[in-house]
């Protein structure tokens, strides 16, 4: 499938959610924040939010596994002259390593957390990249009622739309996951009601001090989750 068609389908199916995601998250970040956007996609958001990114002097590192999306992302960065503020990397979060001496004020999962096979391993990994006082931001559609129909349908939408929507996120399970990991919810914003009692939500969570790297507790977090081996960079920065 051509890059153009793939990007058009993507825009058609998730433009609404993308707009709400970046509208809320970019407005939430204080000026000069350093942000890691996990699953930055094709950056159509730049069209709407480039003045905000520039005015706030945000530094954004975007990672994604899809080189077609990143190629369009690169075009958008260039078109809106954001080369000094948005840096993109063709890398999975499971392999990415932040540039030397870089730590983040915010790590944003912009509709990506439900796509990971081992969410626990990803969480353990990214916590090491936060500055002290740094926060995780999850933007996702959350469902209130469990449904076998949804569980069946959602992972299959990729075949109809080319966009991977991942598994269903249920509010109770997600909140349990945060609690088990001693992540304190400091903001939980309902942004829009969706079909099937789904809701776009922005959830900001802060790790307890005990969960930050370098503390005894952090080392023993969730021993059942396998630690991902560091591998040499497979992708790297996209110029
Ligand atoms: C639903 S899209 C959202 C894209 C963008 N944040 C937006 O709101 O328009 C999720 C993105 O996560 C990316 N992704 C999936 N698995 C990933 C992984 N393991 N590491 C990094 N990115 C990943 C996908 O390629 C996709 O671009």
Coordinates of N, CA and C and ligand atoms in Angstrom, one line a residue:
X1 N 0.8 -1.2 0.0 CA 0.0 0.0 0.0 C 0.9 1.3 0.0
X2 N 0.5 2.3 -0.8 CA 1.3 3.4 -0.9 C 1.3 4.2 0.4
X3 N 2.4 5.0 0.6 CA 2.6 5.9 1.8 C 1.4 6.8 1.9
X4 N 1.0 7.4 0.7 CA -0.1 8.4 0.7 C -1.4 7.8 1.1
X5 N -1.7 6.6 0.6 CA -3.0 6.0 1.0 C -3.0 5.6 2.5
X6 N -1.9 5.0 2.9 CA -1.8 4.6 4.3 C -2.0 5.8 5.2
X7 N -1.4 6.9 4.9 CA -1.5 8.1 5.7 C -2.9 8.7 5.7
X8 N -3.6 8.6 4.5 CA -5.0 9.1 4.4 C -5.9 8.3 5.2
X9 N -5.7 6.9 5.2 CA -6.6 6.1 6.0 C -6.4 6.4 7.5
X10 N -5.2 6.5 7.8 CA -4.8 6.8 9.2 C -5.5 8.1 9.7
X11 N -5.4 9.1 8.8 CA -6.0 10.4 9.2 C -7.5 10.3 9.3
X12 N -8.1 9.5 8.4 CA -9.6 9.4 8.3 C -10.1 8.7 9.6
X13 N -9.3 7.6 10.0 CA -9.9 6.8 11.1 C -9.5 7.4 12.5
X14 N -8.4 8.1 12.6 CA -8.1 8.5 14.0 C -7.9 10.0 14.2
X15 N -8.3 10.8 13.1 CA -8.0 12.3 13.3 C -8.7 12.9 14.5
X16 N -9.9 12.5 14.7 CA -10.7 13.0 15.9 C -9.9 12.7 17.2
X17 N -9.5 11.5 17.4 CA -8.8 11.1 18.6 C -7.5 11.8 18.7
X18 N -6.8 11.9 17.6 CA -5.5 12.6 17.6 C -5.6 14.0 18.0
X19 N -6.6 14.7 17.5 CA -6.9 16.1 17.8 C -7.1 16.2 19.3
X20 N -8.0 15.4 19.9 CA -8.3 15.6 21.3 C -7.0 15.2 22.1
X21 N -6.3 14.2 21.7 CA -5.1 13.8 22.4 C -4.1 15.0 22.6
X22 N -3.7 15.5 21.4 CA -2.7 16.5 21.5 C -3.2 17.9 22.0
X23 N -4.4 18.2 21.7 CA -5.0 19.4 22.3 C -4.9 19.4 23.8
X24 N -5.3 18.3 24.4 CA -5.3 18.2 25.9 C -3.8 18.1 26.4
X25 N -3.1 17.2 25.8 CA -1.7 16.9 26.4 C -0.8 18.1 26.1
X26 N -0.8 18.6 25.0 CA 0.2 19.7 24.7 C -0.2 21.0 25.6
X27 N -1.5 21.2 25.8 CA -1.9 22.3 26.7 C -1.5 22.0 28.1
X28 N -1.5 20.7 28.5 CA -1.1 20.3 29.9 C 0.4 20.5 30.2
X29 N 1.2 20.3 29.2 CA 2.7 20.4 29.5 C 3.1 21.9 29.7
X30 N 3.8 22.1 30.8 CA 4.3 23.5 31.0 C 5.3 23.9 29.9
X31 N 5.6 25.2 29.7 CA 6.6 25.6 28.7 C 7.9 25.0 29.0
X32 N 8.6 24.7 27.9 CA 10.0 24.1 27.9 C 10.1 22.7 28.5
X33 N 8.9 22.0 28.5 CA 9.0 20.6 29.0 C 9.7 19.8 27.9
X34 N 10.4 18.8 28.4 CA 11.0 17.8 27.5 C 10.1 16.5 27.6
X35 N 9.6 16.1 26.4 CA 8.6 15.1 26.3 C 9.0 14.0 25.4
X36 N 8.8 12.8 25.9 CA 8.9 11.6 25.0 C 7.5 11.2 24.5
X37 N 7.3 11.2 23.2 CA 6.0 10.8 22.7 C 6.2 9.3 22.1
X38 N 5.6 8.4 22.9 CA 5.8 7.0 22.5 C 4.7 6.6 21.5
X39 N 5.0 6.4 20.2 CA 4.0 6.1 19.2 C 3.5 7.5 18.6
X40 N 4.5 8.3 18.1 CA 4.1 9.6 17.6 C 3.3 9.6 16.4
X41 N 3.4 8.5 15.6 CA 2.6 8.3 14.4 C 3.0 9.3 13.3
X42 N 2.1 9.8 12.5 CA 2.5 10.6 11.3 C 2.5 12.1 11.5
X43 N 2.3 12.5 12.8 CA 2.4 13.9 13.2 C 1.4 14.8 12.5
X44 N 0.3 14.3 12.1 CA -0.7 15.2 11.5 C -1.1 16.3 12.6
X45 N -0.9 16.0 13.8 CA -1.2 17.0 14.9 C -0.4 18.3 14.7
X46 N 0.8 18.2 14.0 CA 1.6 19.4 13.9 C 0.8 20.6 13.1
X47 N 0.0 20.1 12.2 CA -0.8 21.1 11.4 C -1.6 22.0 12.3
X48 N -2.2 21.4 13.4 CA -3.1 22.1 14.3 C -2.3 22.8 15.4
X49 N -1.2 22.2 15.8 CA -0.6 22.6 17.1 C 0.8 23.2 17.0
X50 N 1.3 23.4 15.7 CA 2.6 23.9 15.7 C 2.8 25.3 16.4
X51 N 1.8 26.2 16.4 CA 2.0 27.4 17.2 C 2.2 27.2 18.7
X52 N 1.5 26.2 19.2 CA 1.6 25.9 20.6 C 2.9 25.3 20.9
X53 N 3.4 24.4 20.1 CA 4.7 23.7 20.3 C 5.8 24.8 20.3
X54 N 5.7 25.7 19.3 CA 6.7 26.7 19.2 C 6.7 27.7 20.4
X55 N 5.5 28.2 20.7 CA 5.3 29.2 21.7 C 5.8 28.6 23.1
X56 N 5.5 27.4 23.3 CA 5.8 26.8 24.6 C 7.3 26.3 24.7
X57 N 7.9 26.4 23.5 CA 9.3 25.9 23.4 C 9.4 24.4 23.9
X58 N 8.5 23.6 23.5 CA 8.5 22.2 23.9 C 9.6 21.5 23.2
X59 N 10.3 20.5 23.8 CA 11.2 19.6 23.2 C 10.6 18.3 23.1
X60 N 10.3 17.8 21.9 CA 9.6 16.5 21.8 C 10.5 15.5 21.1
X61 N 10.7 14.3 21.8 CA 11.3 13.2 21.1 C 10.2 12.2 20.8
X62 N 10.0 11.9 19.5 CA 8.9 11.0 19.1 C 9.5 9.7 18.6
X63 N 9.0 8.6 19.1 CA 9.5 7.3 18.6 C 8.3 6.5 18.0
X64 N 8.6 5.7 17.0 CA 7.5 4.9 16.3 C 8.2 3.8 15.5
X65 N 7.4 2.7 15.4 CA 7.9 1.6 14.7 C 7.6 1.6 13.2
X66 N 6.7 2.5 12.8 CA 6.2 2.6 11.4 C 6.9 3.6 10.6
X67 N 7.7 3.2 9.7 CA 8.6 4.1 9.0 C 7.8 5.0 8.0
X68 N 6.6 4.5 7.5 CA 5.8 5.3 6.6 C 5.2 6.5 7.4
X69 N 4.7 6.2 8.6 CA 4.2 7.3 9.4 C 5.3 8.3 9.7
X70 N 6.5 7.8 10.0 CA 7.6 8.7 10.4 C 8.1 9.5 9.2
X71 N 8.0 8.9 8.0 CA 8.4 9.7 6.9 C 7.5 10.9 6.7
X72 N 6.2 10.7 6.9 CA 5.3 11.9 6.8 C 5.5 12.8 8.0
X73 N 5.8 12.3 9.1 CA 6.2 13.1 10.3 C 7.3 14.0 10.0
X74 N 8.4 13.4 9.4 CA 9.5 14.2 9.0 C 9.2 15.4 8.1
X75 N 8.3 15.1 7.1 CA 7.8 16.1 6.2 C 7.1 17.3 6.9
X76 N 6.3 16.9 7.9 CA 5.5 17.9 8.7 C 6.5 18.8 9.5
X77 N 7.5 18.1 10.1 CA 8.4 18.8 11.0 C 9.1 19.9 10.1
X78 N 9.5 19.5 8.9 CA 10.2 20.3 8.0 C 9.3 21.5 7.5
X79 N 8.1 21.1 7.2 CA 7.2 22.1 6.6 C 6.9 23.2 7.7
X80 N 6.8 22.9 8.9 CA 6.5 23.9 10.0 C 7.7 24.3 10.8
X81 N 8.9 24.0 10.2 CA 10.2 24.5 10.8 C 10.3 24.1 12.3
X82 N 10.0 22.9 12.6 CA 10.2 22.5 14.0 C 11.4 21.5 14.2
X83 N 12.4 21.7 13.3 CA 13.5 20.7 13.4 C 14.3 20.8 14.7
X84 N 14.2 22.0 15.3 CA 15.0 22.2 16.6 C 14.1 21.7 17.8
X85 N 12.9 21.4 17.5 CA 12.0 21.0 18.7 C 11.5 19.6 18.7
X86 N 11.3 19.1 17.5 CA 10.8 17.7 17.4 C 11.8 16.8 16.8
X87 N 12.2 15.8 17.5 CA 13.2 14.8 16.9 C 12.6 13.4 16.9
X88 N 12.7 12.8 15.8 CA 12.0 11.5 15.7 C 13.0 10.3 15.5
X89 N 12.6 9.2 16.0 CA 13.4 8.0 16.0 C 12.6 6.8 15.6
X90 N 13.2 6.1 14.6 CA 12.5 4.8 14.2 C 13.0 3.7 15.1
X91 N 12.2 3.6 16.1 CA 12.6 2.6 17.2 C 11.4 2.2 18.0
X92 N 11.3 0.9 18.4 CA 10.3 0.5 19.3 C 10.6 0.9 20.7
X93 N 9.6 1.2 21.5 CA 9.9 1.6 22.9 C 10.6 0.5 23.6
X94 N 10.4 -0.8 23.1 CA 11.1 -1.9 23.8 C 12.6 -1.9 23.6
X95 N 13.1 -1.1 22.5 CA 14.5 -1.1 22.2 C 15.1 0.3 22.4
X96 N 14.2 1.3 22.3 CA 14.7 2.7 22.4 C 15.6 3.0 23.6
X97 N 16.6 3.8 23.4 CA 17.4 4.3 24.5 C 17.5 5.8 24.3
X98 N 17.1 6.6 25.3 CA 17.1 8.1 25.1 C 18.6 8.5 24.8
X99 N 18.7 9.6 24.1 CA 20.0 10.2 23.9 C 20.7 10.4 25.2
X100 N 22.1 10.4 25.2 CA 22.9 10.6 26.4 C 22.4 11.8 27.2
X101 N 22.4 11.6 28.5 CA 22.0 12.6 29.5 C 20.7 13.2 29.3
X102 N 19.8 12.5 28.6 CA 18.4 13.1 28.4 C 17.5 12.4 29.3
X103 N 16.7 13.2 30.0 CA 15.6 12.6 30.9 C 14.4 13.5 30.6
X104 N 13.2 12.9 30.8 CA 12.0 13.5 30.4 C 11.2 14.0 31.5
X105 N 10.5 15.2 31.3 CA 9.5 15.7 32.2 C 8.2 14.9 32.1
X106 N 7.9 14.5 30.9 CA 6.7 13.7 30.6 C 7.0 12.6 29.6
X107 N 6.4 11.5 29.9 CA 6.4 10.4 28.8 C 5.0 10.2 28.5
X108 N 4.7 10.5 27.2 CA 3.3 10.4 26.7 C 3.1 9.2 25.9
X109 N 2.0 8.4 26.3 CA 1.6 7.3 25.5 C 0.4 7.8 24.7
X110 N 0.6 8.2 23.5 CA -0.5 8.9 22.8 C -1.2 7.8 22.0
X111 N -2.2 7.2 22.6 CA -3.0 6.0 22.0 C -2.1 4.9 21.7
X112 N -1.1 4.6 22.5 CA -0.1 3.5 22.1 C 0.0 2.5 23.2
X113 N -0.4 2.8 24.4 CA -0.1 1.9 25.5 C -0.8 0.5 25.3
X114 N -2.0 0.6 24.7 CA -2.8 -0.7 24.6 C -2.2 -1.5 23.4
X115 N -1.2 -1.0 22.7 CA -0.6 -1.8 21.6 C 0.5 -2.7 22.1
X116 N 1.0 -2.5 23.3 CA 2.2 -3.3 23.7 C 1.9 -4.7 24.2
X117 N 2.7 -5.6 23.8 CA 2.4 -7.0 24.2 C 2.7 -7.2 25.7
X118 N 3.8 -6.5 26.2 CA 4.2 -6.6 27.6 C 4.2 -5.2 28.2
X119 N 3.0 -4.8 28.6 CA 2.9 -3.4 29.1 C 3.8 -3.2 30.4
X120 N 3.8 -4.3 31.2 CA 4.6 -4.2 32.4 C 6.1 -3.9 32.1
X121 N 6.6 -4.7 31.1 CA 8.0 -4.5 30.8 C 8.3 -3.1 30.2
X122 N 7.3 -2.6 29.4 CA 7.5 -1.2 28.9 C 7.5 -0.2 30.0
X123 N 6.6 -0.4 30.9 CA 6.5 0.5 32.1 C 7.8 0.5 32.9
X124 N 8.3 -0.7 33.2 CA 9.5 -0.8 34.0 C 10.7 -0.1 33.3
X125 N 10.6 -0.2 31.9 CA 11.7 0.4 31.1 C 11.7 1.9 31.1
X126 N 10.4 2.5 30.9 CA 10.4 3.9 30.7 C 10.5 4.7 32.0
X127 N 10.2 4.1 33.1 CA 10.3 4.8 34.4 C 11.7 5.3 34.6
X128 N 12.7 4.6 34.1 CA 14.1 5.0 34.3 C 14.4 6.3 33.5
X129 N 13.5 6.7 32.6 CA 13.9 7.8 31.7 C 13.2 9.1 32.2
X130 N 12.5 9.0 33.3 CA 11.8 10.2 33.8 C 12.7 11.0 34.7
X131 N 12.6 12.3 34.6 CA 13.3 13.2 35.6 C 12.7 13.0 37.0
X132 N 13.4 13.3 38.1 CA 12.7 13.3 39.3 C 11.5 14.2 39.2
X133 N 10.3 13.8 39.7 CA 9.1 14.6 39.6 C 8.4 14.5 38.2
X134 N 9.0 13.7 37.3 CA 8.4 13.5 36.0 C 7.1 12.7 36.0
X135 N 6.4 12.8 35.0 CA 5.1 12.1 35.0 C 4.8 11.3 33.7
X136 N 4.0 10.3 33.9 CA 3.5 9.6 32.7 C 2.1 10.1 32.3
X137 N 1.9 10.2 31.0 CA 0.6 10.7 30.5 C 0.0 9.6 29.6
X138 N -1.1 9.1 29.9 CA -1.8 8.1 29.0 C -3.0 8.7 28.4
X139 N -3.0 8.8 27.1 CA -4.2 9.2 26.4 C -4.8 7.9 25.7
X140 N -6.0 7.6 26.0 CA -6.5 6.3 25.4 C -8.1 6.3 25.5
X141 N -8.7 5.5 24.7 CA -10.1 5.2 24.9 C -10.2 4.1 26.0
X142 N -11.0 4.4 27.0 CA -11.2 3.5 28.0 C -12.7 3.1 28.1
X143 N -12.9 1.8 28.3 CA -14.3 1.3 28.4 C -14.7 1.0 29.8
X144 N -16.0 1.3 30.1 CA -16.4 1.1 31.5 C -17.0 -0.3 31.7
X145 N -17.6 -0.9 30.7 CA -18.2 -2.2 30.8 C -17.5 -3.3 30.0
X146 N -17.2 -4.4 30.6 CA -16.5 -5.4 29.9 C -17.4 -6.0 28.9
X147 N -16.9 -6.3 27.7 CA -17.7 -6.9 26.6 C -16.9 -7.8 25.8
X148 N -17.4 -9.1 25.6 CA -16.7 -10.1 24.8 C -16.7 -9.6 23.3
X149 N -17.8 -8.9 22.9 CA -17.9 -8.5 21.5 C -16.7 -7.5 21.2
X150 N -16.5 -6.5 22.2 CA -15.4 -5.6 22.0 C -14.0 -6.3 22.0
X151 N -13.9 -7.2 22.9 CA -12.6 -7.9 23.0 C -12.3 -8.6 21.7
X152 N -13.3 -9.1 21.1 CA -13.2 -9.8 19.8 C -12.9 -8.8 18.7
X153 N -13.7 -7.7 18.6 CA -13.7 -6.8 17.5 C -12.4 -5.9 17.4
X154 N -12.1 -5.3 18.6 CA -11.1 -4.2 18.5 C -9.7 -4.7 17.9
X155 N -9.2 -5.8 18.3 CA -7.9 -6.2 17.7 C -8.0 -6.4 16.2
X156 N -9.2 -6.7 15.7 CA -9.4 -7.0 14.3 C -9.6 -5.8 13.4
X157 N -9.8 -4.6 14.0 CA -10.0 -3.4 13.2 C -8.9 -3.1 12.3
X158 N -7.7 -3.5 12.7 CA -6.5 -3.2 11.9 C -6.7 -3.8 10.4
X159 N -7.4 -4.9 10.3 CA -7.6 -5.5 8.9 C -8.6 -4.6 8.1
X160 N -9.5 -3.9 8.8 CA -10.4 -3.1 8.0 C -9.9 -1.7 7.8
X161 N -9.1 -1.2 8.7 CA -8.7 0.2 8.7 C -7.2 0.5 8.4
X162 N -6.4 -0.5 8.5 CA -4.9 -0.5 8.5 C -4.4 0.2 9.8
X163 N -5.2 0.7 10.7 CA -4.7 1.3 11.9 C -4.9 0.3 13.1
X164 N -3.8 0.0 13.8 CA -3.9 -0.9 14.9 C -4.4 -0.2 16.1
X165 N -5.6 -0.6 16.6 CA -6.2 0.0 17.8 C -5.9 -0.8 19.1
X166 N -5.2 -2.0 18.9 CA -4.8 -2.7 20.0 C -5.9 -3.4 20.8
X167 N -5.7 -3.7 22.0 CA -6.7 -4.4 22.8 C -7.6 -3.4 23.5
X168 N -8.7 -3.9 24.1 CA -9.6 -3.0 24.8 C -9.0 -2.6 26.2
X169 N -9.1 -1.3 26.5 CA -8.7 -0.9 27.8 C -9.9 -0.7 28.7
X170 N -10.0 -1.5 29.7 CA -11.1 -1.3 30.7 C -10.6 -0.5 31.9
X171 N -11.5 0.4 32.3 CA -11.1 1.3 33.3 C -10.6 0.6 34.6
X172 N -11.4 -0.4 35.1 CA -11.0 -1.0 36.3 C -9.6 -1.7 36.2
X173 N -9.4 -2.4 35.1 CA -8.1 -3.1 35.0 C -6.9 -2.1 34.9
X174 N -7.2 -1.0 34.1 CA -6.1 -0.1 34.0 C -5.7 0.6 35.3
X175 N -6.8 0.9 36.1 CA -6.6 1.6 37.4 C -5.8 0.6 38.3
X176 N -6.2 -0.7 38.2 CA -5.5 -1.7 39.1 C -4.0 -1.8 38.7
X177 N -3.8 -1.7 37.4 CA -2.4 -1.8 36.9 C -1.6 -0.6 37.5
X178 N -2.2 0.6 37.5 CA -1.5 1.7 38.0 C -1.2 1.6 39.5
X179 N -2.3 1.1 40.2 CA -2.1 0.9 41.7 C -1.0 -0.1 42.0
X180 N -1.0 -1.2 41.3 CA 0.0 -2.3 41.5 C 1.4 -1.7 41.3
X181 N 1.5 -0.8 40.4 CA 2.8 -0.2 40.1 C 3.1 1.1 40.9
X182 N 2.2 1.3 41.9 CA 2.4 2.5 42.8 C 2.5 3.8 42.0
X183 N 1.7 3.9 41.0 CA 1.6 5.1 40.2 C 0.3 5.8 40.7
X184 N 0.6 7.0 41.2 CA -0.5 7.8 41.7 C -1.2 8.7 40.6
X185 N -2.5 8.5 40.5 CA -3.2 9.3 39.4 C -3.3 10.7 39.9
X186 N -2.7 11.7 39.2 CA -2.9 13.1 39.7 C -3.8 13.8 38.8
X187 N -4.2 13.3 37.7 CA -5.2 13.9 36.8 C -5.9 12.8 36.0
X188 N -7.2 12.8 36.0 CA -8.0 11.9 35.2 C -9.1 12.6 34.5
X189 N -8.8 13.0 33.2 CA -9.8 13.9 32.6 C -10.6 13.1 31.5
X190 N -11.9 13.2 31.7 CA -12.8 12.6 30.7 C -12.9 13.6 29.5
X191 N -12.6 13.2 28.3 CA -12.5 14.2 27.3 C -13.7 14.1 26.3
X192 N -14.1 12.9 26.0 CA -15.3 12.8 25.1 C -15.8 11.4 25.3
X193 N -17.2 11.3 25.2 CA -17.8 10.0 25.3 C -17.8 9.4 23.9
X194 N -17.6 8.1 23.8 CA -17.5 7.5 22.5 C -18.6 6.3 22.5
X195 N -18.6 5.6 21.4 CA -19.5 4.5 21.2 C -19.2 3.4 22.3
X196 N -20.2 2.6 22.6 CA -20.1 1.4 23.4 C -19.6 1.8 24.8
X197 N -20.1 2.9 25.4 CA -19.6 3.4 26.7 C -18.1 3.5 26.8
X198 N -17.5 3.9 25.7 CA -16.1 4.2 25.7 C -15.9 5.7 26.0
X199 N -14.8 6.1 26.5 CA -14.5 7.5 26.8 C -13.0 7.8 26.4
X200 N -12.8 8.9 25.7 CA -11.4 9.4 25.6 C -11.0 9.9 26.9
X201 N -9.9 9.4 27.5 CA -9.4 9.9 28.8 C -8.0 10.3 28.7
X202 N -7.6 11.3 29.4 CA -6.2 11.6 29.7 C -5.9 11.4 31.1
X203 N -5.0 10.5 31.4 CA -4.6 10.1 32.7 C -3.2 10.4 33.0
X204 N -2.9 11.3 34.0 CA -1.6 11.6 34.3 C -1.2 10.9 35.6
X205 N -0.1 10.2 35.6 CA 0.3 9.4 36.8 C 1.7 9.7 37.2
X206 N 1.9 9.7 38.5 CA 3.3 10.0 39.0 C 3.8 8.9 39.8
X207 N 5.0 8.4 39.5 CA 5.5 7.3 40.3 C 5.8 7.7 41.7
X208 N 5.6 6.8 42.6 CA 6.0 7.0 44.0 C 7.5 7.0 44.0
X209 N 8.1 7.7 45.0 CA 9.6 7.8 45.1 C 10.2 6.4 45.1
X210 N 9.5 5.5 45.7 CA 10.0 4.1 45.8 C 10.2 3.4 44.5
X211 N 9.4 3.9 43.5 CA 9.4 3.2 42.2 C 10.4 3.8 41.3
X212 N 11.0 5.0 41.7 CA 12.0 5.6 40.8 C 13.3 4.8 40.8
X213 N 14.1 4.8 39.7 CA 15.3 4.0 39.6 C 16.3 4.4 40.7
X214 N 17.0 3.4 41.1 CA 18.0 3.7 42.1 C 17.6 3.5 43.5
X215 N 16.3 3.1 43.7 CA 15.8 2.8 45.0 C 15.6 1.3 45.1
X216 N 15.7 0.8 46.4 CA 15.7 -0.6 46.5 C 14.4 -1.2 46.0
X217 N 13.3 -0.6 46.2 CA 12.0 -1.1 45.8 C 11.9 -1.2 44.3
X218 N 12.4 -0.2 43.6 CA 12.3 -0.2 42.1 C 12.9 -1.4 41.5
X219 N 14.0 -1.9 42.1 CA 14.7 -3.0 41.6 C 13.9 -4.3 41.6
X220 N 13.0 -4.4 42.7 CA 12.3 -5.6 42.8 C 10.8 -5.5 42.3
X221 N 10.5 -4.5 41.5 CA 9.2 -4.3 41.0 C 8.8 -5.5 40.1
X222 N 7.6 -6.0 40.3 CA 7.0 -7.0 39.4 C 8.1 -8.0 38.9
X223 N 8.6 -8.9 39.8 CA 9.7 -9.7 39.3 C 9.2 -10.7 38.2
X224 N 7.9 -10.8 38.0 CA 7.5 -11.8 37.0 C 7.7 -11.2 35.6
X225 N 7.8 -9.9 35.5 CA 7.9 -9.3 34.1 C 9.4 -9.4 33.7
X226 N 9.6 -10.0 32.5 CA 11.0 -10.2 32.1 C 11.6 -8.8 31.8
X227 N 12.8 -8.6 32.2 CA 13.5 -7.4 31.9 C 14.0 -7.5 30.4
X228 N 13.8 -6.4 29.6 CA 14.2 -6.5 28.2 C 15.7 -6.3 28.1
X229 N 16.3 -7.1 27.3 CA 17.8 -6.9 27.2 C 18.0 -5.7 26.3
X230 N 19.1 -5.0 26.7 CA 19.5 -3.9 25.9 C 20.1 -4.4 24.6
X231 N 19.6 -3.8 23.5 CA 20.1 -4.3 22.2 C 20.7 -3.1 21.5
X232 N 21.6 -3.3 20.5 CA 22.1 -2.2 19.8 C 21.0 -1.5 19.0
X233 N 21.1 -0.2 18.8 CA 20.0 0.5 18.1 C 19.7 -0.2 16.8
X234 N 18.4 -0.4 16.5 CA 18.0 -1.0 15.2 C 17.6 0.1 14.2
X235 N 17.1 1.2 14.7 CA 16.7 2.2 13.8 C 17.5 3.5 14.0
X236 N 17.2 4.2 15.0 CA 17.9 5.5 15.2 C 17.2 6.7 14.7
X237 N 17.8 7.8 14.9 CA 17.2 9.1 14.6 C 16.9 9.2 13.1
X238 N 15.7 9.7 12.8 CA 15.3 10.0 11.4 C 15.7 11.5 11.2
X239 N 16.5 11.7 10.1 CA 17.0 13.1 9.9 C 15.8 14.0 9.5
Ligands
LIG1 C1 -3.0 4.7 17.3 S1 -1.5 5.3 16.7 C2 -1.4 6.9 17.5 C3 -0.4 7.8 16.8 C4 -0.4 9.2 17.3 N1 0.1 9.3 18.6 C5 -1.7 9.9 17.1 O1 -2.3 10.2 18.1 O2 -2.1 10.2 16.0 C6 -0.3 4.4 17.7 C7 1.1 4.5 17.2 O3 2.0 3.7 18.0 C8 3.0 3.1 17.2 N2 3.6 1.9 17.9 C9 3.0 0.7 18.0 N3 3.8 -0.1 18.7 C10 4.9 0.6 19.1 C11 6.1 0.3 19.8 N4 6.3 -0.9 20.3 N5 7.0 1.3 20.0 C12 6.8 2.5 19.4 N6 5.7 2.9 18.7 C13 4.7 1.9 18.6 C14 2.2 2.8 15.9 O4 3.1 2.5 14.8 C15 1.3 4.0 15.8 O5 1.9 5.0 15.0

